[in-house]
C-alpha positions as a printed Julia matrix, in Angstrom:
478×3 Matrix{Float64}:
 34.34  202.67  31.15
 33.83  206.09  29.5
 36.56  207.4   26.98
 37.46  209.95  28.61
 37.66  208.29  31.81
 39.51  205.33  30.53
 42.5   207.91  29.17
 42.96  209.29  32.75
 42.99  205.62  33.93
 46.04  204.75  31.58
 47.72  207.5   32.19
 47.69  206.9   36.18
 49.05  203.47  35.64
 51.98  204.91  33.94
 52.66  206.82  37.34
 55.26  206.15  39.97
 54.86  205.9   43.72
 56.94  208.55  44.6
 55.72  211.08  41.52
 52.51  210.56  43.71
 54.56  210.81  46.89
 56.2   214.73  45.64
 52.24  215.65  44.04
 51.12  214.64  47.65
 53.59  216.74  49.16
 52.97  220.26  46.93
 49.44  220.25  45.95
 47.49  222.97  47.25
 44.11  222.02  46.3
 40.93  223.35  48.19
 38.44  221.58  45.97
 37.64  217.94  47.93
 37.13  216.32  44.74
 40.58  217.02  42.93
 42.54  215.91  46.36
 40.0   212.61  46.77
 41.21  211.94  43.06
 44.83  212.49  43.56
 44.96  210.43  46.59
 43.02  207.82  44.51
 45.72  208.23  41.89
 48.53  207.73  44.79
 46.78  204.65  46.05
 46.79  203.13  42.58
 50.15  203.83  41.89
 51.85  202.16  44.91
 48.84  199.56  45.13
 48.01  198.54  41.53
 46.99  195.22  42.18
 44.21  196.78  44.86
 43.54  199.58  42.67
 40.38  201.87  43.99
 38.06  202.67  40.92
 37.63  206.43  39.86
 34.62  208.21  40.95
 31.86  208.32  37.52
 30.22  210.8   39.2
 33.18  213.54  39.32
 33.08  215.98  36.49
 35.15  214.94  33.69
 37.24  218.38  33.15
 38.53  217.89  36.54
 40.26  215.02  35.48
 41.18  216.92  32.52
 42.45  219.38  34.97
 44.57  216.43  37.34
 46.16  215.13  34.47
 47.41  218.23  32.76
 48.4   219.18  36.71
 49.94  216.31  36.96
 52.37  216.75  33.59
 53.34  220.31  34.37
 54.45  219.78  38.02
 56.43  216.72  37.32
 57.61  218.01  33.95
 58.75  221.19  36.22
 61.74  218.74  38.6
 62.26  216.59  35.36
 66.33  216.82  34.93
 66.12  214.68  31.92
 63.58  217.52  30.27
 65.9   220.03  31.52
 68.4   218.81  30.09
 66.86  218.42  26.6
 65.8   221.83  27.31
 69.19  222.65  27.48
 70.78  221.12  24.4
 68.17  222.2   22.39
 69.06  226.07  23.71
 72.68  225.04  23.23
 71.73  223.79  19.77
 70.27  226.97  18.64
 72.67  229.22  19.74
 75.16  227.71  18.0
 73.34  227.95  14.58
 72.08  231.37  15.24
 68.51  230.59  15.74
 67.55  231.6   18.93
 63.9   233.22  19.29
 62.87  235.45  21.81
 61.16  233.23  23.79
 63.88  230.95  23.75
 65.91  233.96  25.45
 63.72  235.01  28.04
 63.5   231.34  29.61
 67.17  231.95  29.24
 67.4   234.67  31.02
 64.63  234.07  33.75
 66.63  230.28  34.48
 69.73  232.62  35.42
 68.22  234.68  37.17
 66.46  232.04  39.01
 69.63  230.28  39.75
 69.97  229.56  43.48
 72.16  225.99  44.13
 74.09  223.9   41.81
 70.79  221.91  40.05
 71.3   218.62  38.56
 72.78  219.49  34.93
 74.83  222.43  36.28
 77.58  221.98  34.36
 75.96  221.8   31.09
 73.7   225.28  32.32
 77.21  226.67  32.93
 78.22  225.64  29.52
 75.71  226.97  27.82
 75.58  230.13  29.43
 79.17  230.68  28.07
 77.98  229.89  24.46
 75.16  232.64  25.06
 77.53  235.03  26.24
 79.48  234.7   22.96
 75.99  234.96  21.05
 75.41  238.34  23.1
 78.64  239.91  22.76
 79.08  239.83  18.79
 75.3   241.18  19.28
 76.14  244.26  21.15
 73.53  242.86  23.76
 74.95  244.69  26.65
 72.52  244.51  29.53
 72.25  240.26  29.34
 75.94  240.38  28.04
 76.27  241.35  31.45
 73.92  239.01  33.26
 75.86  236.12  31.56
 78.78  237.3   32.33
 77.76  238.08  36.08
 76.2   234.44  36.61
 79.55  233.12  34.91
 82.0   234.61  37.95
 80.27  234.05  40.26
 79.73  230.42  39.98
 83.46  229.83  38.01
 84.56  228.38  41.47
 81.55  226.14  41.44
 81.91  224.88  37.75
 85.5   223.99  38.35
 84.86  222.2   40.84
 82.69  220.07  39.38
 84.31  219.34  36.67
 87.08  218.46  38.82
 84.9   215.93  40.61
 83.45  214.72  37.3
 86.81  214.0   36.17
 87.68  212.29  39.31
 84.62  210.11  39.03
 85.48  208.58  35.74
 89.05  207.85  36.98
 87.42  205.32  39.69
 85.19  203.61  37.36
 88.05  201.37  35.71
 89.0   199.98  39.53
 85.69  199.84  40.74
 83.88  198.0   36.95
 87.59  195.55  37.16
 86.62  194.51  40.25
 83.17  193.15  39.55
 84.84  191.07  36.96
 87.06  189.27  39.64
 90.35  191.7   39.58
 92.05  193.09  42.62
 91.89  196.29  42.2
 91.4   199.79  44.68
 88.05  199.92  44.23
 87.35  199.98  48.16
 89.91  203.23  48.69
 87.09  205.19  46.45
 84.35  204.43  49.04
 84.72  207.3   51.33
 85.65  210.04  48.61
 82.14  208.76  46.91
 80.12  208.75  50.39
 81.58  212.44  50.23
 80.77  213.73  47.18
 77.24  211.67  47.41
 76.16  213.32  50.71
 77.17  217.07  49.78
 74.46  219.11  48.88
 76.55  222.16  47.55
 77.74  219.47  44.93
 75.39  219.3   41.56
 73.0   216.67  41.2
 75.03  214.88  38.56
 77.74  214.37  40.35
 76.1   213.37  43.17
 74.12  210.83  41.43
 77.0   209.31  39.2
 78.51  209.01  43.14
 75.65  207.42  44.01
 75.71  205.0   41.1
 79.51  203.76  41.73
 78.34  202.93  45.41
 75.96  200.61  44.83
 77.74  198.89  41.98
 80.77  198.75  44.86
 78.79  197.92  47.57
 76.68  195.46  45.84
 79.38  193.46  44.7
 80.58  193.48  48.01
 77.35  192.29  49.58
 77.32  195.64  51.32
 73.54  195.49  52.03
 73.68  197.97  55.35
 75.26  200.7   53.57
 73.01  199.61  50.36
 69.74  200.68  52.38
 71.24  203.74  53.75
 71.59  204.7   50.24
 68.62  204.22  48.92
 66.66  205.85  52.15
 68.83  208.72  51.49
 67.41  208.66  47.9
 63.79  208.3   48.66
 64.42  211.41  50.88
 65.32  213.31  47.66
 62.56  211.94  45.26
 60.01  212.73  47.65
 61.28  216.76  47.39
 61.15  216.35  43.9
 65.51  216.62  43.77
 67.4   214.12  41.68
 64.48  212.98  40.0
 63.34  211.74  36.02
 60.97  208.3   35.96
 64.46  206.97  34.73
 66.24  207.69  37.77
 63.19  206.16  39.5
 62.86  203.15  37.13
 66.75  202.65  37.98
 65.94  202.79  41.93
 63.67  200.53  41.93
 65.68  198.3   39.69
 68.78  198.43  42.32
 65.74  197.45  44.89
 64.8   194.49  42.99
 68.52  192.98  43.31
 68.78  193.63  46.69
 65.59  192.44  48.06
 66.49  189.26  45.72
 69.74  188.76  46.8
 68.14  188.39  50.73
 65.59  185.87  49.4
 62.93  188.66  49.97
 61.33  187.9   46.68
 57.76  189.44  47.1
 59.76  192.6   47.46
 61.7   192.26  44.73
 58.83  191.19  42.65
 57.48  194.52  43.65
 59.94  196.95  43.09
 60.77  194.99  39.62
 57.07  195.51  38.47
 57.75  199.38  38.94
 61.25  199.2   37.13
 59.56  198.14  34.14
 56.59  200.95  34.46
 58.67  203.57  32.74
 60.22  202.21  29.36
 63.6   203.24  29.49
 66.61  202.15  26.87
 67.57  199.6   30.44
 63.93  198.4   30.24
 64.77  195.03  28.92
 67.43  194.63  31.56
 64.72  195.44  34.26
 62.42  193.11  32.56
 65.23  190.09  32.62
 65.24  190.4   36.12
 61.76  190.66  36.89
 61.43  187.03  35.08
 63.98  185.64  37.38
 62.5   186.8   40.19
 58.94  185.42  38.63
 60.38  182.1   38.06
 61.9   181.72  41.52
 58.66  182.81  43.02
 57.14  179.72  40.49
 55.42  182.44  38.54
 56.21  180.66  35.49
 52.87  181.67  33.23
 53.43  185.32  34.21
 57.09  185.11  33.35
 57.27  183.25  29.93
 53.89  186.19  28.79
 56.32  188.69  30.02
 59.02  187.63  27.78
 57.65  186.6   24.63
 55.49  189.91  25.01
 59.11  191.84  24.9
 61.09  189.56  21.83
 60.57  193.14  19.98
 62.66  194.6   22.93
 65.15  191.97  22.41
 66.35  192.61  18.82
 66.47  195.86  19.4
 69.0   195.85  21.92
 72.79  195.89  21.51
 73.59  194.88  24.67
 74.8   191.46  24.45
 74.66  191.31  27.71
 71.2   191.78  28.08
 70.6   189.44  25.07
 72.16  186.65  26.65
 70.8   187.17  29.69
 66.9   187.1   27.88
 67.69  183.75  26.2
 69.4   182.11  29.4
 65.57  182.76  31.29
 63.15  182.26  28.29
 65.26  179.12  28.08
 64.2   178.75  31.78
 60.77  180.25  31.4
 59.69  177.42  28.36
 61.32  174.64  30.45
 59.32  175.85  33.61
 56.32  175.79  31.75
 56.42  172.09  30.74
 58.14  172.4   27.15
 61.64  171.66  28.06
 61.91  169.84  24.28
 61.04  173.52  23.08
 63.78  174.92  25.42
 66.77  172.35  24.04
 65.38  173.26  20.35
 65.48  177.04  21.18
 68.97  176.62  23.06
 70.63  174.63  20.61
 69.52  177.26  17.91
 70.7   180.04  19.81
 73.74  178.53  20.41
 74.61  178.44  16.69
 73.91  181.7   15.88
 75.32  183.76  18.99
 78.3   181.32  20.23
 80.95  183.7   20.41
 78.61  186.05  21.81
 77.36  183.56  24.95
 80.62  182.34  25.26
 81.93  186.08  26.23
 78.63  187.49  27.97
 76.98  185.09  30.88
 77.82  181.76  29.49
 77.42  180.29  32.81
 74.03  181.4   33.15
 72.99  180.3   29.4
 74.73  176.68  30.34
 72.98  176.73  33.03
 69.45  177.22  32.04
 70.36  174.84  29.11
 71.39  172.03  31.21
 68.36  172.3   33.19
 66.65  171.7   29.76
 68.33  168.7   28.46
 68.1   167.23  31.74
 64.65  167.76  31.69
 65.2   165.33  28.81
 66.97  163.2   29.49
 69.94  164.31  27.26
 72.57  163.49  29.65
 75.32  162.68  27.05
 74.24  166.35  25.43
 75.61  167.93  28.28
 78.76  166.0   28.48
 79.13  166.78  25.1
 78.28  170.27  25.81
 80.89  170.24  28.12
 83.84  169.38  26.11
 83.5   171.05  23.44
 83.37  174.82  24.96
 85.71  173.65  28.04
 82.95  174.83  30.36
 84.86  172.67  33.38
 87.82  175.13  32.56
 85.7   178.16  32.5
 84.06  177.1   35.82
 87.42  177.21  37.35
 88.65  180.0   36.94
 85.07  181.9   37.46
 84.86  180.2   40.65
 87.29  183.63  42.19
 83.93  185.88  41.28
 81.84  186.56  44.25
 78.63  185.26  42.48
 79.99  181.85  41.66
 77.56  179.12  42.55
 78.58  175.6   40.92
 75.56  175.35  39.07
 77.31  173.74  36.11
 79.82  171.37  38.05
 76.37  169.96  39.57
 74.31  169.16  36.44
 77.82  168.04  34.94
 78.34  165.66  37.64
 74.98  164.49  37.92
 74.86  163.65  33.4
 78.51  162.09  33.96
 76.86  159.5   36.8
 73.32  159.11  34.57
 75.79  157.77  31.9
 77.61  155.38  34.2
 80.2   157.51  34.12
 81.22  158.19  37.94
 79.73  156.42  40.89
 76.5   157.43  43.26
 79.08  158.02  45.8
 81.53  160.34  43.7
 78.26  162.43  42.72
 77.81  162.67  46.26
 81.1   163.92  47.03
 81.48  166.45  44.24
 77.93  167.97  45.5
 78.76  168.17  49.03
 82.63  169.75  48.08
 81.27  172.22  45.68
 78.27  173.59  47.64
 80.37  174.25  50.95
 82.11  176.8   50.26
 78.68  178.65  49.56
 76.72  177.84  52.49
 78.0   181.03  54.68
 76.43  183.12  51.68
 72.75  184.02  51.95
 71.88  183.87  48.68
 73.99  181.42  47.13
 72.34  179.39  50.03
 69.03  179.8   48.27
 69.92  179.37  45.09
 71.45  176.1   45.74
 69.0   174.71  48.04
 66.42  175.27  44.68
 68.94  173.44  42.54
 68.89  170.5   44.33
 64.96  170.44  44.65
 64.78  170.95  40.71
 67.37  168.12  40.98
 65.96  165.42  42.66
 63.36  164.42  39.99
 66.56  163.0   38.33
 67.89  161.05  41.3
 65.72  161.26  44.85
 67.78  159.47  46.97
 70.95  161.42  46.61
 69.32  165.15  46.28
 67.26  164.33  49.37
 70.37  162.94  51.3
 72.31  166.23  50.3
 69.69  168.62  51.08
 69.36  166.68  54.27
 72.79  167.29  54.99
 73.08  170.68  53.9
 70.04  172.55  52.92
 67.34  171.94  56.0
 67.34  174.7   57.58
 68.99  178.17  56.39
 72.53  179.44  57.17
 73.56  182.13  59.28
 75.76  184.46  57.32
């Protein structure tokens, strides 16, 4: 492939499907040659494992042309470069080292103004600041276009701020509840749907809306009103409106856990490829869940390259969170691809160094994954030993009031307590059958279970095959 050629070629791949979607929608090319290339560029992006080769033949300044196109348009509804824009302006006003081409843009953004944008309370902001820089400066006629653009939108700014306020206040109920409190997140649902679906609100506001609502309605395995979001949403990104690549990469990201969560792991697999296309600071959280879709798909090559490619992304983090979650699936990932020794070596090691920190961030997931291991070797009185020591049968108690609780670790518990003689075939049995009731009504949990117990029954066939039997042959209704 030619240089030049190759360049444009990476830098399509970086695109997102609905960039291409709003370029689609605005481009007013004549020439047939720049619109066959954009709609090649479109094809690629939404189709990258079919992608369509670019034309040899086409002159190479028009893809010159396409990709500096391409930059400016998208650059143009950016909110994140808008609002770097902005706190660089802020910036030098404040220091006194404004230019005059740092005024004019200024000036020609408020007098541009038509509808609360995304950042329109920091725009308000700053205007403010510049009308304090023009009035010690004697600067009468934009003294007064400052000051104009300030009145008139005073009820506007307030208001947002209110709401901004407002929004903040509901994240305490609505973050307490994912962690298993009663709390009033639910009363916030209708004030959010409000503020979301108001277009005379700004964008922030409307997005930080947004955001609550699917952490609320996720947790409440509220996938109807889920969808409607996120239509809603593509709506906007195709218009250009409440978009950056990492408000897209975040989209797609929400996607991922909902398509997962109804077993619809193609999808998922799909829209977690796009999460990580943009590298955003959430990019190893993205990539985290990719792998776990990968590895429930049995894409277990594709998932251990993906992690050990991003270890770099992993010490920087300082999410623990996120760290823990990256060890609990490269645990998975090594044991998946036939070096379980490797995965008790790396757990065990892990375990030393980070303890406090896996015992306060997804310790049920790093358990978990680590069982699987050293069941994988036979290190059933490990696990028991495991066990004890951190009170994990404690832990599992009182986590079984989340809404995600599966009895993953009661399971692989039960099943090292009977390969050490420990309980009977029959009290295995029963433990399996009590624990994974309760679960059976939920969708997902459903799946998840049903996959334990076929990673199980390498370790006993007879009583794995007798409980999915009983429980697992055919899918539950919800």
């Amino acid at each position: 492939m030619q240089k030049p050629l190759k360049k444009f070629s990476i830098f399509a791949a970086t695109l997102l499907p609905f960039e291409c979607d709003y370029l689609m929608g605005i481009h007013q090319f004549q020439d047939a040659e720049n619109i066959r290339l954009l709609k090649i560029v479109a094809h690629n992006s939404r189709h990258p494992g079919q992608a369509k080769p670019y034309p040899l033949r086409i002159d190479k300044r028009k893809y010159s042309y396409l990709k500096k196109w391409i930059t400016e348009k998208l650059d143009a509804v950016n909110v994140d470069i808008f609002y770097e824009w902005l706190s660089i302006m802020d910036q030098r006003i404040m220091t006194n080292a404004l230019v005059p081409e740092d005024e004019k843009r200024i000036i020609n953004t408020i007098r541009q103004y038509q509808k609360p944008g995304f950042y329109f309370i920091r725009l308000y902001e700053l205007v403010q600041n510049y009308q304090n820089f023009l009035l010690i400066r004697m600067r009468q006629q934009y003294f007064a276009l400052a000051s104009a653009f300030l009145e008139e939108n005073k009820p506007q700014y307030e208001r947002s701020r209110d709401i901004n306020l407002r929004l903040h206040q509901a994240t305490p109920d609505i973050v307490r509840q994912y962690a298993g409190y009663d709390t009033e997140a639910a009363l916030w649902e209708i004030w959010l749907r409000e503020v979301f679906y108001n277009e005379e609100i700004d964008g922030l506001n409307r997005y930080l809306a947004l955001v609550r609502l699917v952490f609320l309605y996720y947790h409440n395995k509220d996938y109807h009103h889920l969808i409607e979001l996120f239509e809603n949403l593509e709506q906007r990104f195709v218009k250009g409106e409440l978009y950056s690549p990492r408000i897209l990469a975040n989209y797609y990201a929400n996607r991922l856990l909902v398509h997962s969560r109804h077993n619809e792991l193609e999808l998922a697999e799909t829209y977690g490829y796009l999460s990580i296309r943009f590298h955003s600071n959430d990019y190893l959280y993205y990539l985290v869940n990719l792998c776990a879709v990968l590895l429930r798909r049995g894409k277990y090559t594709g998932a251990l390259q993906l992690l050990n490619r991003s270890f770099p992304e992993l010490k920087k983090t300082n999410s623990a969170y996120n760290r823990v979650g990256f060890i609990a699936y490269y645990i998975q990932a090594l044991w998946r691809n036939g070096r379980a020794a490797e995965a008790v070596t790396y757990a065990h090691t892990t375990l030393q160094t980070n303890r406090t920190e896996i015992l306060q961030n997804r310790w049920h997931l790093f358990f978990s994954s680590y069982f699987l291991a050293l069941l994988a070797t036979q290190k059933y009185r490990d696990i028991l030993s495991l066990t004890h020591r951190y009170k994990l049968l404690n832990k599992d108690k009182k986590a079984r009031q989340r809404a995600g609780y599966i009895p993953c670790i009661v399971w692989m518990h039960q099943l090292a307590s009977y390969k050490q003689r420990a309980i009977s075939r029959e009290k295995l049995y029963e433990t399996l059958c009590e624990t994974a009731i309760p679960c059976l009504n939920d969708h997902h949990k459903f799946f998840i279970l049903s996959e334990l117990c076929h990673d199980l029954k390498a370790h006993d066939m007879d009583v794995f095959d007798q409980l999915h039997q009983e429980l697992f042959k055919s899918p539950q209704e919800k």
